[in-house]
XYZ file of C-alpha atoms in Angstrom:
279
model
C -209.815 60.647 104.158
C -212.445 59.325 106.792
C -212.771 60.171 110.437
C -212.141 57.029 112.573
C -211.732 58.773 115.976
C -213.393 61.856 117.538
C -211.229 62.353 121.351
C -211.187 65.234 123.927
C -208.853 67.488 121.527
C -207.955 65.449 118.502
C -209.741 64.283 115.448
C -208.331 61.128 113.673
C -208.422 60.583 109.877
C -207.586 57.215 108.248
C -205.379 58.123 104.676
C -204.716 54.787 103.364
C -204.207 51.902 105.635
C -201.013 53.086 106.851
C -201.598 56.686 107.630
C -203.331 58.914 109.584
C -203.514 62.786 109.879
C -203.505 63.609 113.356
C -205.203 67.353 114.040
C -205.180 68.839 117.087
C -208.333 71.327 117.884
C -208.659 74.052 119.979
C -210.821 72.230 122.410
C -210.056 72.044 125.752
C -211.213 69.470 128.509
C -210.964 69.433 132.399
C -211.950 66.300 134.111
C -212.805 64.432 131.037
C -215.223 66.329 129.676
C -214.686 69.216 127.191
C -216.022 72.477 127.492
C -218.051 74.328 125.387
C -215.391 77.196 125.119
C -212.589 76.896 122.878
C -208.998 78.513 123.682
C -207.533 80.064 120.447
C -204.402 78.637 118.486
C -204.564 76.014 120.927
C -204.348 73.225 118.192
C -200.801 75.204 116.610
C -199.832 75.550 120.028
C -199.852 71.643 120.671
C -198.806 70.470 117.269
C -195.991 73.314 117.053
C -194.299 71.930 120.503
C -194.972 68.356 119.858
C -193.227 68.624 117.030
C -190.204 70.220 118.543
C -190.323 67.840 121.519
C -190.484 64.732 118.854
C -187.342 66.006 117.730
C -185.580 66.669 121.140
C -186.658 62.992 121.863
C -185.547 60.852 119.093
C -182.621 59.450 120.368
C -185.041 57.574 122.973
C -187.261 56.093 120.905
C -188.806 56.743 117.523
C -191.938 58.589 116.416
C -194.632 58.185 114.882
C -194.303 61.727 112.527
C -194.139 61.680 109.358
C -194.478 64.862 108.070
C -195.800 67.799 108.843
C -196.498 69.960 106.132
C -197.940 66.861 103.924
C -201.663 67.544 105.528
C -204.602 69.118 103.867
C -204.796 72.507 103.137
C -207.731 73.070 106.014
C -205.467 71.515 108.919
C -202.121 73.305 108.429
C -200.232 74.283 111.394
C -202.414 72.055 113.558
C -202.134 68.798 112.259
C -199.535 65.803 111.602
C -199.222 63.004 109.285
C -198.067 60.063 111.178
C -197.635 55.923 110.715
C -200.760 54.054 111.846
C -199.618 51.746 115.261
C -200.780 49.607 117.284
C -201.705 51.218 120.403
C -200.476 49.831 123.933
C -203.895 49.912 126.098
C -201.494 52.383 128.772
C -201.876 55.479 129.220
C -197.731 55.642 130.454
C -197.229 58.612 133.302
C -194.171 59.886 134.854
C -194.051 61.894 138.092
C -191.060 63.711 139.620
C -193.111 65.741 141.785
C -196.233 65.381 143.647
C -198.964 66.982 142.122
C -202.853 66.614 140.482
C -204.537 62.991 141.138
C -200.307 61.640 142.362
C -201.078 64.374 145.611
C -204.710 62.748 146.026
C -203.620 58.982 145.946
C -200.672 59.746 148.128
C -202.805 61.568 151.320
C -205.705 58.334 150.818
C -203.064 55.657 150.779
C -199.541 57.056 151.129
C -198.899 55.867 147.178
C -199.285 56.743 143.834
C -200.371 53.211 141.271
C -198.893 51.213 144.312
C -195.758 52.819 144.089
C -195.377 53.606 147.848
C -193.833 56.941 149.177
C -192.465 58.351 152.672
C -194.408 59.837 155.396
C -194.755 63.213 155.312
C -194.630 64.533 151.774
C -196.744 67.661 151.359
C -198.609 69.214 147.690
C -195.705 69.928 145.339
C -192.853 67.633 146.756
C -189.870 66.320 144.422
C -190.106 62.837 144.962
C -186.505 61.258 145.758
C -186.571 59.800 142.006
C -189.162 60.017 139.232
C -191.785 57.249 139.471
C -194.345 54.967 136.946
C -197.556 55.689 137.861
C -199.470 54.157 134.496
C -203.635 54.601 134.075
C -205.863 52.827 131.768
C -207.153 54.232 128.859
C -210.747 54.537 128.809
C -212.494 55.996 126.391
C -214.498 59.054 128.004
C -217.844 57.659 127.430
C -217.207 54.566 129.307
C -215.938 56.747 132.349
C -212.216 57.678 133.718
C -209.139 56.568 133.289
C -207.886 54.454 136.408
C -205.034 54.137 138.273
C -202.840 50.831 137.267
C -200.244 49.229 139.014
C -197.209 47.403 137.369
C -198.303 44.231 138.071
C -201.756 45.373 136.291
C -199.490 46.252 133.502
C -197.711 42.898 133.405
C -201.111 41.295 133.000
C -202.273 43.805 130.570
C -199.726 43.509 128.219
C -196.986 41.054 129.370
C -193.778 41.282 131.235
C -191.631 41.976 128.442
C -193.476 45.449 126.986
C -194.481 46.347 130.913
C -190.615 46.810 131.346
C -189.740 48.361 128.456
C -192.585 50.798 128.668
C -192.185 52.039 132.286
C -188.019 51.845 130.956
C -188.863 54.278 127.587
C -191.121 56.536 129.702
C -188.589 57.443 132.417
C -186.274 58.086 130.272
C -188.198 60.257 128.196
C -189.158 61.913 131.529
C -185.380 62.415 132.619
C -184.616 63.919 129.271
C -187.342 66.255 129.261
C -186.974 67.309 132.115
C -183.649 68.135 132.196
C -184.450 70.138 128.976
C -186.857 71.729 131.034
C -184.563 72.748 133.939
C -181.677 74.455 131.498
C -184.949 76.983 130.812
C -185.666 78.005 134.328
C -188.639 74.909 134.471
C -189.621 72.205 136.607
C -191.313 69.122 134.837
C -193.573 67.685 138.086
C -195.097 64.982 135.652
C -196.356 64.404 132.184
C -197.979 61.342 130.064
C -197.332 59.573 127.131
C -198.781 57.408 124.351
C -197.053 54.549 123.182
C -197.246 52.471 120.687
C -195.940 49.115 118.277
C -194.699 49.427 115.034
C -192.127 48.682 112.955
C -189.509 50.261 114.582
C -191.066 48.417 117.944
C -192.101 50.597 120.664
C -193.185 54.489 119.221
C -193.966 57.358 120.601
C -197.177 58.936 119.108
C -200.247 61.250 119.773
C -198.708 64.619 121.368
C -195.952 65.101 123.405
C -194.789 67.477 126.724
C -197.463 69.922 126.028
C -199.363 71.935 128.320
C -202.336 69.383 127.948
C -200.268 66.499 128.827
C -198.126 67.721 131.788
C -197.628 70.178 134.250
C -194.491 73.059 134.323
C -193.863 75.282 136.973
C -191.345 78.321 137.239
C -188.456 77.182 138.979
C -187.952 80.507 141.167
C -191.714 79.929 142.154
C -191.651 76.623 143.210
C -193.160 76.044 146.888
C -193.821 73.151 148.279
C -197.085 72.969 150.390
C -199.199 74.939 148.420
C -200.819 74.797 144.657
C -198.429 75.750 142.200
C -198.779 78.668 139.129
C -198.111 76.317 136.194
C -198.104 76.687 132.370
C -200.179 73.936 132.016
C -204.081 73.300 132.042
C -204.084 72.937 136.265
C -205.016 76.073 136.722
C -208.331 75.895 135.122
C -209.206 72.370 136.235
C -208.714 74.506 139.902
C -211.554 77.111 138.585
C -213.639 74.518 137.537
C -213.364 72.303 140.815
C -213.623 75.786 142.791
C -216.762 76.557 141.481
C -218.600 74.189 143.384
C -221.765 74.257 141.236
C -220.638 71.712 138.817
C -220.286 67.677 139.614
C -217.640 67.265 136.603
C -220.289 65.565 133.834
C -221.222 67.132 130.705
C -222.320 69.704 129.892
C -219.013 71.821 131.030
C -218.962 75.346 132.282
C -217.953 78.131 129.923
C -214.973 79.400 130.589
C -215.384 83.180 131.262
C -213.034 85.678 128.634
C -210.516 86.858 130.982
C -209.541 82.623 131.714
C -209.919 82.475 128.022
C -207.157 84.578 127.298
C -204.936 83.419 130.420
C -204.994 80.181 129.002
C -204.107 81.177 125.848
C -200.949 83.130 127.471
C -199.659 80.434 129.299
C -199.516 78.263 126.457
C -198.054 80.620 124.427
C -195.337 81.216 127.483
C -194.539 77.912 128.081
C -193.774 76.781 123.924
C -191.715 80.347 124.212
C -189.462 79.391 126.924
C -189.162 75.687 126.388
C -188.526 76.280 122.097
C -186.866 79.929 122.810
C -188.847 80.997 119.762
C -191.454 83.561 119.721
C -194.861 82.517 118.761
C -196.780 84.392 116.033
């Protein structure tokens, strides 16, 4: 195998020109940048419910698994072997609620990717229907990922794909999120990573994890406030609270007792959404 791709939380092998082992490591990143304190079975935690949500899923479009117990001995439990795609340069996001960098665009400019909204929304609003709010994916060295519009998305990749990924990614939204809401959870957004292969469009990389999107309690939903999540939120808050660090490497360790709340809430939120106990 050979390492073609070193991201945030991932390392990518090449096996053959076809395949690639996908393993998820317990590294965590806020802003962009990962920090220097790993959160433990964080990699079994992500592959575990992206596999489960893969499955949930298939009926919407295919994925990219192939197995995942064919992986070297060193990666089990953390890693997948999946088809090699071609990547669509869109990093596809899905709001229902407004939350994270959606609540920042909306009070600047009253929209989110120039989808525009009412007056008067506050933190934490449901939006009247989920929305397409797509970024571009840029590699972390070459800065952050930016907001895109539709229309940037027709010229990125054509009119044709545009539609059917904002289509496939709404859907997968309103699926998982009604999976979500028969376990006593609100789905306020989430991302995904498309791609082209020979079934066509593919979903790949993770999916509905606590990296990728953000899950709040239904019971403590409250609109106007932050909310307690079981997602990663929580300690981009900490880190922005701190106020001694400008979000550029190197990242701030993350102190034992955040450590281990982490860890809980990831471990809480593939418990209610899989209704299996972790181990």
């Amino acid at each position: 195998m050979e390492l073609i791709h070193r991201g945030k939380v991932r390392d990518v092998y090449a096996d053959g020109p076809d395949e690639l082992i996908l393993v998820a490591t317990d590294r965590i990143s806020v802003y962009d940048v990962v920090l220097p304190t790993p959160i433990p079975d964080k990699g079994r935690l992500l592959t575990a419910l992206s596999l489960w949500w893969f499955e949930q899923l298939g009926d919407i479009v295919p994925n990219h698994v192939i197995s995942a117990d064919d992986v070297p001995a060193e990666f089990a439990g953390r890693a997948i072997r999946c088809r090699r795609l071609s990547m669509v340069a869109v990093e596809c996001v899905a709001r229902g609620y407004l939350a994270g960098s959606g609540w920042s665009a909306y009070q600047s400019s009253r929209s989110v990717s120039g989808v525009e909204l009412p007056a008067g929304l506050v933190e934490g609003d449901r939006l009247a229907e989920p929305i397409f709010t797509p970024t571009t994916k840029t590699p972390p060295e070459e800065g952050h990922d930016e907001p895109m519009t539709f229309a940037d998305v027709v010229g990125a990749v054509g009119a044709d794909l545009a539609e059917q990924l904002r289509a496939t990614t709404l859907r997968l939204y309103e699926a998982a999120a009604k999976i979500a809401d028969d376990r006593g959870l609100i789905l306020a957004d989430t991302k995904f990573e498309l791609g082209l292969g020979p079934d066509g469009l593919t979903l790949a990389d993770e999916a509905l994890t606590s990296d990728s999107s953000r899950y709040w309690r239904i019971e403590d939903w409250t609109p106007g406030q932050r909310q307690m999540g079981f997602d990663k939120q929580f300690l981009r808050d900490w880190a922005s609270d701190l106020g001694t660090w400008d979000k550029t490497p190197p990242g701030p360790l993350i102190p034992p007792e955040l450590i281990e709340e982490t860890r809980r809430r990831y471990i809480a939120l593939y418990e209610k959404i899989t209704g299996t106990a972790w181990s």
